């Protein structure tokens, strides 16, 4: 009394749970704004660290000229330029992160909706057996 449709459905659902489903179910545990906000926050922190590393590498690479020019450079103007570069860099990084994770969230929700539809269908198979 094996139902071939039920077996196919259960096989597809098991394959989904093992592969794509793990990530989709983790994403599905969040509200959209919480998930995207968390990812943007992580990327802003990462972008800040990356920006600091790039600035430090530039200073260490060109340390001699930086030290020679440190008294001739207007530190306030240089600080403003670095701050503007930082804000632009982090802003672009955050917007790109928002777009990517909004797409991933939408894709995961659609995938989970399809999975829950399959669960309902499977439940229907079991209801037929009980009758």
Coordinates of N, CA, C and O in Angstrom, one line a residue:
X1 N 0.8 -1.2 0.0 CA 0.0 0.0 0.0 C 0.9 1.3 0.0 O 0.6 2.2 0.7
X2 N 1.9 1.3 -0.8 CA 2.7 2.4 -0.9 C 2.1 3.4 -1.9 O 1.8 3.0 -3.0
X3 N 2.0 4.6 -1.5 CA 1.5 5.6 -2.4 C 2.7 6.3 -3.1 O 3.5 6.9 -2.4
X4 N 2.8 6.2 -4.4 CA 4.0 6.7 -5.1 C 4.1 8.2 -5.0 O 5.2 8.8 -4.9
X5 N 3.0 8.9 -5.1 CA 3.0 10.4 -5.0 C 3.5 10.8 -3.6 O 4.3 11.8 -3.5
X6 N 3.1 10.1 -2.6 CA 3.5 10.4 -1.2 C 5.0 10.2 -1.1 O 5.7 11.1 -0.5
X7 N 5.5 9.2 -1.7 CA 7.0 8.9 -1.6 C 7.8 9.9 -2.3 O 8.8 10.4 -1.8
X8 N 7.3 10.3 -3.5 CA 8.0 11.4 -4.2 C 8.0 12.7 -3.5 O 9.0 13.4 -3.4
X9 N 6.8 13.0 -2.9 CA 6.7 14.3 -2.1 C 7.6 14.2 -0.9 O 8.3 15.2 -0.6
X10 N 7.7 13.1 -0.2 CA 8.5 13.0 1.0 C 10.0 13.1 0.6 O 10.8 13.7 1.3
X11 N 10.4 12.5 -0.5 CA 11.7 12.6 -1.0 C 12.2 14.0 -1.3 O 13.2 14.4 -0.9
X12 N 11.3 14.7 -2.0 CA 11.6 16.1 -2.4 C 11.7 17.0 -1.1 O 12.6 17.8 -1.0
X13 N 10.8 16.7 -0.1 CA 10.9 17.5 1.1 C 12.1 17.2 1.9 O 12.7 18.1 2.5
X14 N 12.5 15.9 1.9 CA 13.7 15.5 2.7 C 15.0 16.2 2.0 O 15.9 16.6 2.7
X15 N 15.0 16.2 0.7 CA 16.1 16.8 0.0 C 16.2 18.3 0.2 O 17.2 18.9 0.4
X16 N 15.0 18.9 0.3 CA 14.9 20.3 0.6 C 15.4 20.6 2.0 O 16.2 21.6 2.2
X17 N 15.0 19.8 2.9 CA 15.4 20.0 4.3 C 16.9 19.9 4.5 O 17.5 20.6 5.3
X18 N 17.5 19.0 3.7 CA 19.0 18.7 3.9 C 19.8 19.8 3.2 O 20.9 20.1 3.7
X19 N 19.3 20.4 2.1 CA 20.1 21.4 1.4 C 19.7 22.8 1.7 O 20.1 23.5 2.6
X20 N 18.8 23.3 0.8 CA 18.3 24.7 0.9 C 17.5 25.0 2.1 O 17.5 26.1 2.7
X21 N 16.8 24.0 2.6 CA 15.9 24.2 3.7 C 16.6 24.6 5.0 O 16.0 25.4 5.8
X22 N 17.8 24.2 5.3 CA 18.4 24.6 6.5 C 18.6 26.1 6.6 O 18.2 26.7 7.6
X23 N 19.1 26.7 5.5 CA 19.3 28.1 5.5 C 18.0 28.8 5.5 O 17.8 29.8 6.2
X24 N 17.0 28.4 4.7 CA 15.7 29.0 4.6 C 15.0 29.0 5.9 O 14.4 30.0 6.3
X25 N 15.1 27.9 6.7 CA 14.4 27.8 7.9 C 15.0 28.7 9.0 O 14.3 29.3 9.8
X26 N 16.4 28.9 8.9 CA 17.0 29.8 9.8 C 16.6 31.3 9.5 O 16.3 32.1 10.4
X27 N 16.5 31.6 8.2 CA 16.1 32.9 7.8 C 14.6 33.1 8.2 O 14.2 34.2 8.6
X28 N 13.8 32.1 8.0 CA 12.4 32.2 8.3 C 12.1 32.4 9.7 O 10.9 32.9 10.1
X29 N 13.0 32.2 10.6 CA 12.8 32.5 12.1 C 12.8 33.9 12.4 O 12.4 34.3 13.5
X30 N 13.2 34.8 11.5 CA 13.3 36.2 11.7 C 12.2 37.0 11.0 O 11.7 36.5 10.0
X31 N 11.8 38.1 11.6 CA 11.0 39.1 10.8 C 11.9 39.7 9.8 O 13.1 39.8 9.9
X32 N 11.3 40.2 8.7 CA 12.1 40.7 7.6 C 13.0 41.8 8.1 O 14.2 41.9 7.8
X33 N 12.4 42.8 8.8 CA 13.2 43.9 9.2 C 14.4 43.5 10.2 O 15.5 44.1 10.2
X34 N 14.1 42.6 11.0 CA 15.1 42.1 12.0 C 16.2 41.4 11.3 O 17.4 41.6 11.5
X35 N 15.9 40.5 10.3 CA 16.9 39.8 9.6 C 17.8 40.8 8.7 O 19.0 40.7 8.8
X36 N 17.2 41.6 8.0 CA 17.9 42.6 7.2 C 18.7 43.5 8.0 O 19.9 43.8 7.7
X37 N 18.1 44.0 9.1 CA 18.8 44.9 10.0 C 20.1 44.3 10.6 O 21.1 44.9 10.7
X38 N 19.9 43.1 11.0 CA 21.1 42.3 11.6 C 22.2 42.2 10.6 O 23.4 42.4 10.9
X39 N 21.8 41.8 9.4 CA 22.9 41.6 8.3 C 23.5 43.0 7.9 O 24.7 43.0 7.7
X40 N 22.7 44.0 7.9 CA 23.3 45.3 7.6 C 24.2 45.8 8.7 O 25.3 46.3 8.4
X41 N 23.8 45.5 9.9 CA 24.7 45.9 11.1 C 26.0 45.2 11.0 O 27.1 45.7 11.2
X42 N 26.0 43.9 10.7 CA 27.2 43.1 10.6 C 28.1 43.6 9.5 O 29.3 43.7 9.6
X43 N 27.4 44.0 8.4 CA 28.2 44.5 7.2 C 28.8 45.8 7.5 O 29.9 46.1 7.0
X44 N 28.1 46.7 8.3 CA 28.7 48.0 8.6 C 29.9 47.8 9.5 O 30.9 48.5 9.3
X45 N 29.8 46.9 10.4 CA 31.0 46.6 11.3 C 32.1 46.1 10.5 O 33.3 46.5 10.6
X46 N 31.8 45.2 9.6 CA 32.9 44.6 8.7 C 33.5 45.7 7.8 O 34.7 45.7 7.6
X47 N 32.7 46.6 7.3 CA 33.1 47.6 6.4 C 34.0 48.6 7.2 O 35.0 49.1 6.7
X48 N 33.6 48.9 8.4 CA 34.4 49.8 9.3 C 35.8 49.2 9.5 O 36.8 49.9 9.4
X49 N 35.9 47.9 9.9 CA 37.1 47.2 10.1 C 38.0 47.2 8.8 O 39.2 47.5 8.8
X50 N 37.3 46.9 7.7 CA 38.1 46.9 6.4 C 38.6 48.3 6.1 O 39.7 48.4 5.6
X51 N 37.8 49.3 6.3 CA 38.3 50.7 6.0 C 39.4 51.1 6.9 O 40.4 51.7 6.4
X52 N 39.4 50.7 8.2 CA 40.5 51.0 9.1 C 41.7 50.3 8.7 O 42.8 50.8 8.7
X53 N 41.6 49.0 8.2 CA 42.8 48.3 7.7 C 43.4 48.9 6.5 O 44.6 49.0 6.4
X54 N 42.5 49.4 5.6 CA 43.1 50.0 4.4 C 43.8 51.3 4.7 O 44.9 51.6 4.2
X55 N 43.2 52.1 5.6 CA 43.9 53.3 6.0 C 45.2 53.0 6.7 O 46.2 53.7 6.4
X56 N 45.2 52.1 7.6 CA 46.4 51.7 8.3 C 47.5 51.2 7.3 O 48.7 51.5 7.4
X57 N 47.1 50.4 6.3 CA 48.0 49.9 5.3 C 48.6 51.0 4.5 O 49.8 51.0 4.2
X58 N 47.8 52.0 4.2 CA 48.3 53.1 3.4 C 49.3 53.9 4.2 O 50.4 54.3 3.7
X59 N 49.0 54.1 5.5 CA 49.9 54.9 6.4 C 51.2 54.1 6.5 O 52.3 54.7 6.4
X60 N 51.2 52.8 6.8 CA 52.4 52.0 7.0 C 53.2 51.9 5.7 O 54.4 51.9 5.7
X61 N 52.5 51.8 4.5 CA 53.2 51.7 3.2 C 53.9 53.0 2.9 O 55.1 52.9 2.5
X62 N 53.3 54.1 3.2 CA 53.9 55.4 2.8 C 54.3 56.2 4.1 O 54.1 57.4 4.2
X63 N 54.8 55.5 5.1 CA 55.0 56.0 6.4 C 56.0 57.2 6.4 O 55.7 58.2 7.1
X64 N 57.0 57.1 5.6 CA 58.0 58.2 5.6 C 57.4 59.5 5.1 O 57.6 60.5 5.7
X65 N 56.7 59.4 4.0 CA 56.1 60.7 3.4 C 55.0 61.2 4.3 O 54.8 62.4 4.4
X66 N 54.3 60.3 5.0 CA 53.2 60.7 5.9 C 53.9 61.5 7.1 O 53.4 62.5 7.5
X67 N 55.0 61.0 7.6 CA 55.6 61.6 8.7 C 56.3 63.0 8.3 O 56.3 63.9 9.0
X68 N 56.8 63.1 7.0 CA 57.3 64.3 6.5 C 56.3 65.4 6.4 O 56.5 66.6 6.6
X69 N 55.1 65.0 5.9 CA 54.0 65.9 5.6 C 53.1 66.2 6.7 O 52.1 67.0 6.6
X70 N 53.2 65.5 7.9 CA 52.2 65.6 8.9 C 52.1 67.0 9.5 O 51.0 67.4 9.9
X71 N 53.2 67.8 9.5 CA 53.1 69.1 10.0 C 52.7 70.2 8.9 O 52.3 71.3 9.2
X72 N 52.7 69.7 7.7 CA 52.3 70.6 6.6 C 50.9 70.4 6.2 O 50.3 71.3 5.5
X73 N 50.3 69.3 6.5 CA 48.9 69.0 6.1 C 48.0 69.6 7.1 O 48.2 69.6 8.3
X74 N 46.8 70.1 6.6 CA 45.8 70.6 7.4 C 45.0 69.4 7.9 O 44.3 68.7 7.2
X75 N 45.2 69.1 9.2 CA 44.6 67.8 9.7 C 43.1 67.9 9.7 O 42.5 66.8 9.6
X76 N 42.5 69.0 9.9 CA 41.0 69.1 9.9 C 40.5 68.8 8.5 O 39.5 68.0 8.4
X77 N 41.1 69.3 7.5 CA 40.6 69.0 6.1 C 40.9 67.5 5.8 O 40.0 66.9 5.2
X78 N 42.0 67.0 6.2 CA 42.3 65.6 5.9 C 41.3 64.7 6.7 O 40.9 63.7 6.1
X79 N 41.1 65.1 7.9 CA 40.1 64.3 8.7 C 38.7 64.3 8.1 O 38.0 63.3 8.1
X80 N 38.3 65.5 7.6 CA 37.0 65.5 6.9 C 37.0 64.7 5.6 O 36.0 64.0 5.4
X81 N 38.1 64.7 4.9 CA 38.1 63.9 3.7 C 38.0 62.4 4.0 O 37.4 61.6 3.3
X82 N 38.8 62.0 5.0 CA 38.7 60.6 5.4 C 37.3 60.2 5.9 O 36.8 59.1 5.6
X83 N 36.7 61.1 6.7 CA 35.4 60.8 7.2 C 34.3 60.7 6.1 O 33.5 59.8 6.1
X84 N 34.5 61.6 5.1 CA 33.6 61.6 3.9 C 33.8 60.3 3.1 O 32.8 59.6 2.8
X85 N 35.0 59.9 2.9 CA 35.3 58.6 2.3 C 34.8 57.4 3.0 O 34.2 56.5 2.4
X86 N 34.9 57.5 4.4 CA 34.4 56.4 5.2 C 32.8 56.3 5.1 O 32.3 55.2 4.9
X87 N 32.2 57.4 5.2 CA 30.7 57.4 5.1 C 30.2 56.9 3.7 O 29.3 56.1 3.6
X88 N 30.9 57.4 2.7 CA 30.5 56.9 1.3 C 30.7 55.4 1.2 O 29.9 54.7 0.7
X89 N 31.9 54.9 1.6 CA 32.2 53.5 1.5 C 31.3 52.7 2.3 O 30.7 51.7 1.8
X90 N 31.0 53.0 3.6 CA 30.1 52.3 4.4 C 28.6 52.4 3.9 O 27.9 51.4 3.9
X91 N 28.3 53.5 3.4 CA 26.9 53.7 2.8 C 26.7 52.8 1.6 O 25.6 52.2 1.5
X92 N 27.6 52.8 0.7 CA 27.5 52.0 -0.5 C 27.4 50.5 -0.1 O 26.6 49.7 -0.5
X93 N 28.3 50.1 0.9 CA 28.4 48.7 1.3 C 27.1 48.3 2.0 O 26.5 47.2 1.8
X94 N 26.5 49.3 2.8 CA 25.2 49.0 3.5 C 24.1 48.8 2.5 O 23.2 48.0 2.7
X95 N 24.0 49.7 1.5 CA 22.9 49.6 0.5 C 23.0 48.3 -0.3 O 22.0 47.6 -0.5
X96 N 24.2 47.9 -0.7 CA 24.4 46.6 -1.4 C 24.0 45.5 -0.5 O 23.3 44.6 -0.9
X97 N 24.4 45.5 0.8 CA 24.0 44.5 1.7 C 22.5 44.4 1.9 O 21.9 43.3 1.9
X98 N 21.8 45.6 2.0 CA 20.4 45.6 2.1 C 19.7 44.9 0.9 O 18.8 44.1 1.1
X99 N 20.2 45.3 -0.3 CA 19.6 44.7 -1.5 C 19.8 43.2 -1.5 O 18.8 42.4 -1.8
X100 N 21.0 42.7 -1.2 CA 21.3 41.3 -1.3 C 20.4 40.5 -0.3 O 19.8 39.5 -0.6
X101 N 20.4 41.0 1.0 CA 19.7 40.2 2.0 C 18.2 40.4 1.9 O 17.5 39.5 2.4
X102 N 17.7 41.4 1.4 CA 16.3 41.5 1.1 C 15.9 40.5 0.1 O 14.8 39.8 0.2
X103 N 16.7 40.3 -1.0 CA 16.4 39.3 -2.0 C 16.5 37.9 -1.4 O 15.6 37.1 -1.6
X104 N 17.5 37.7 -0.6 CA 17.6 36.3 0.0 C 16.5 36.0 1.0 O 16.0 34.9 1.0
X105 N 16.0 37.1 1.7 CA 14.9 36.8 2.6 C 13.6 36.5 1.8 O 12.9 35.6 2.2
X106 N 13.4 37.3 0.8 CA 12.2 37.0 -0.1 C 12.2 35.6 -0.7 O 11.2 34.9 -0.7
X107 N 13.4 35.3 -1.2 CA 13.6 34.0 -1.8 C 13.3 32.8 -0.8 O 12.7 31.8 -1.1
X108 N 13.9 33.0 0.4 CA 13.7 32.0 1.5 C 12.2 31.9 1.9 O 11.7 30.8 2.1
X109 N 11.5 33.0 2.0 CA 10.1 33.0 2.4 C 9.3 32.3 1.3 O 8.4 31.5 1.6
X110 N 9.6 32.5 0.0 CA 8.8 31.8 -1.0 C 9.1 30.3 -1.0 O 8.2 29.5 -1.1
X111 N 10.4 30.0 -0.7 CA 10.8 28.6 -0.6 C 10.1 27.9 0.5 O 9.6 26.8 0.4
X112 N 10.0 28.6 1.7 CA 9.3 28.0 2.9 C 7.8 27.9 2.6 O 7.2 27.0 3.1
X113 N 7.3 28.9 1.9 CA 5.8 28.8 1.6 C 5.5 27.5 0.8 O 4.6 26.8 1.1
X114 N 6.4 27.3 -0.2 CA 6.2 26.1 -1.0 C 6.4 24.8 -0.1 O 5.6 23.9 -0.3
X115 N 7.4 24.9 0.8 CA 7.6 23.7 1.7 C 6.4 23.5 2.6 O 6.0 22.3 2.7
X116 N 5.8 24.5 3.1 CA 4.6 24.4 4.0 C 3.4 23.9 3.2 O 2.6 23.2 3.7
X117 N 3.4 24.3 1.9 CA 2.3 23.7 1.0 C 2.5 22.2 0.9 O 1.5 21.5 0.9
X118 N 3.7 21.8 0.7 CA 4.0 20.4 0.6 C 3.6 19.6 1.9 O 3.1 18.5 1.9
X119 N 3.9 20.3 3.0 CA 3.6 19.7 4.3 C 2.0 19.5 4.4 O 1.6 18.5 4.9
X120 N 1.3 20.5 4.0 CA -0.1 20.4 4.0 C -0.6 19.3 3.1 O -1.5 18.5 3.5
X121 N 0.0 19.2 2.0 CA -0.4 18.1 1.0 C -0.1 16.7 1.6 O -0.9 15.8 1.5
X122 N 1.1 16.6 2.3 CA 1.4 15.4 2.9 C 0.5 15.0 4.1 O 0.1 13.9 4.3
X123 N 0.1 16.1 4.8 CA -0.9 15.9 5.9 C -2.2 15.3 5.3 O -2.9 14.5 5.9
X124 N -2.6 15.8 4.1 CA -3.8 15.4 3.5 C -3.7 13.9 3.1 O -4.7 13.2 3.2
X125 N -2.5 13.4 2.7 CA -2.3 12.0 2.5 C -2.6 11.2 3.7 O -3.3 10.1 3.7
X126 N -2.1 11.6 4.9 CA -2.3 10.9 6.1 C -3.8 11.0 6.6 O -4.3 10.0 7.2
X127 N -4.4 12.1 6.3 CA -5.9 12.2 6.6 C -6.7 11.2 5.8 O -7.7 10.6 6.3
X128 N -6.3 11.0 4.6 CA -7.0 10.0 3.7 C -6.8 8.6 4.3 O -7.8 7.8 4.2
X129 N -5.7 8.3 4.8 CA -5.4 6.9 5.3 C -6.2 6.7 6.6 O -6.7 5.6 6.8
X130 N -6.4 7.7 7.4 CA -7.1 7.6 8.7 C -8.6 7.3 8.4 O -9.3 6.8 9.3
X131 N -9.1 7.8 7.3 CA -10.6 7.7 7.1 C -10.9 6.3 6.7 O -10.6 5.4 6.4

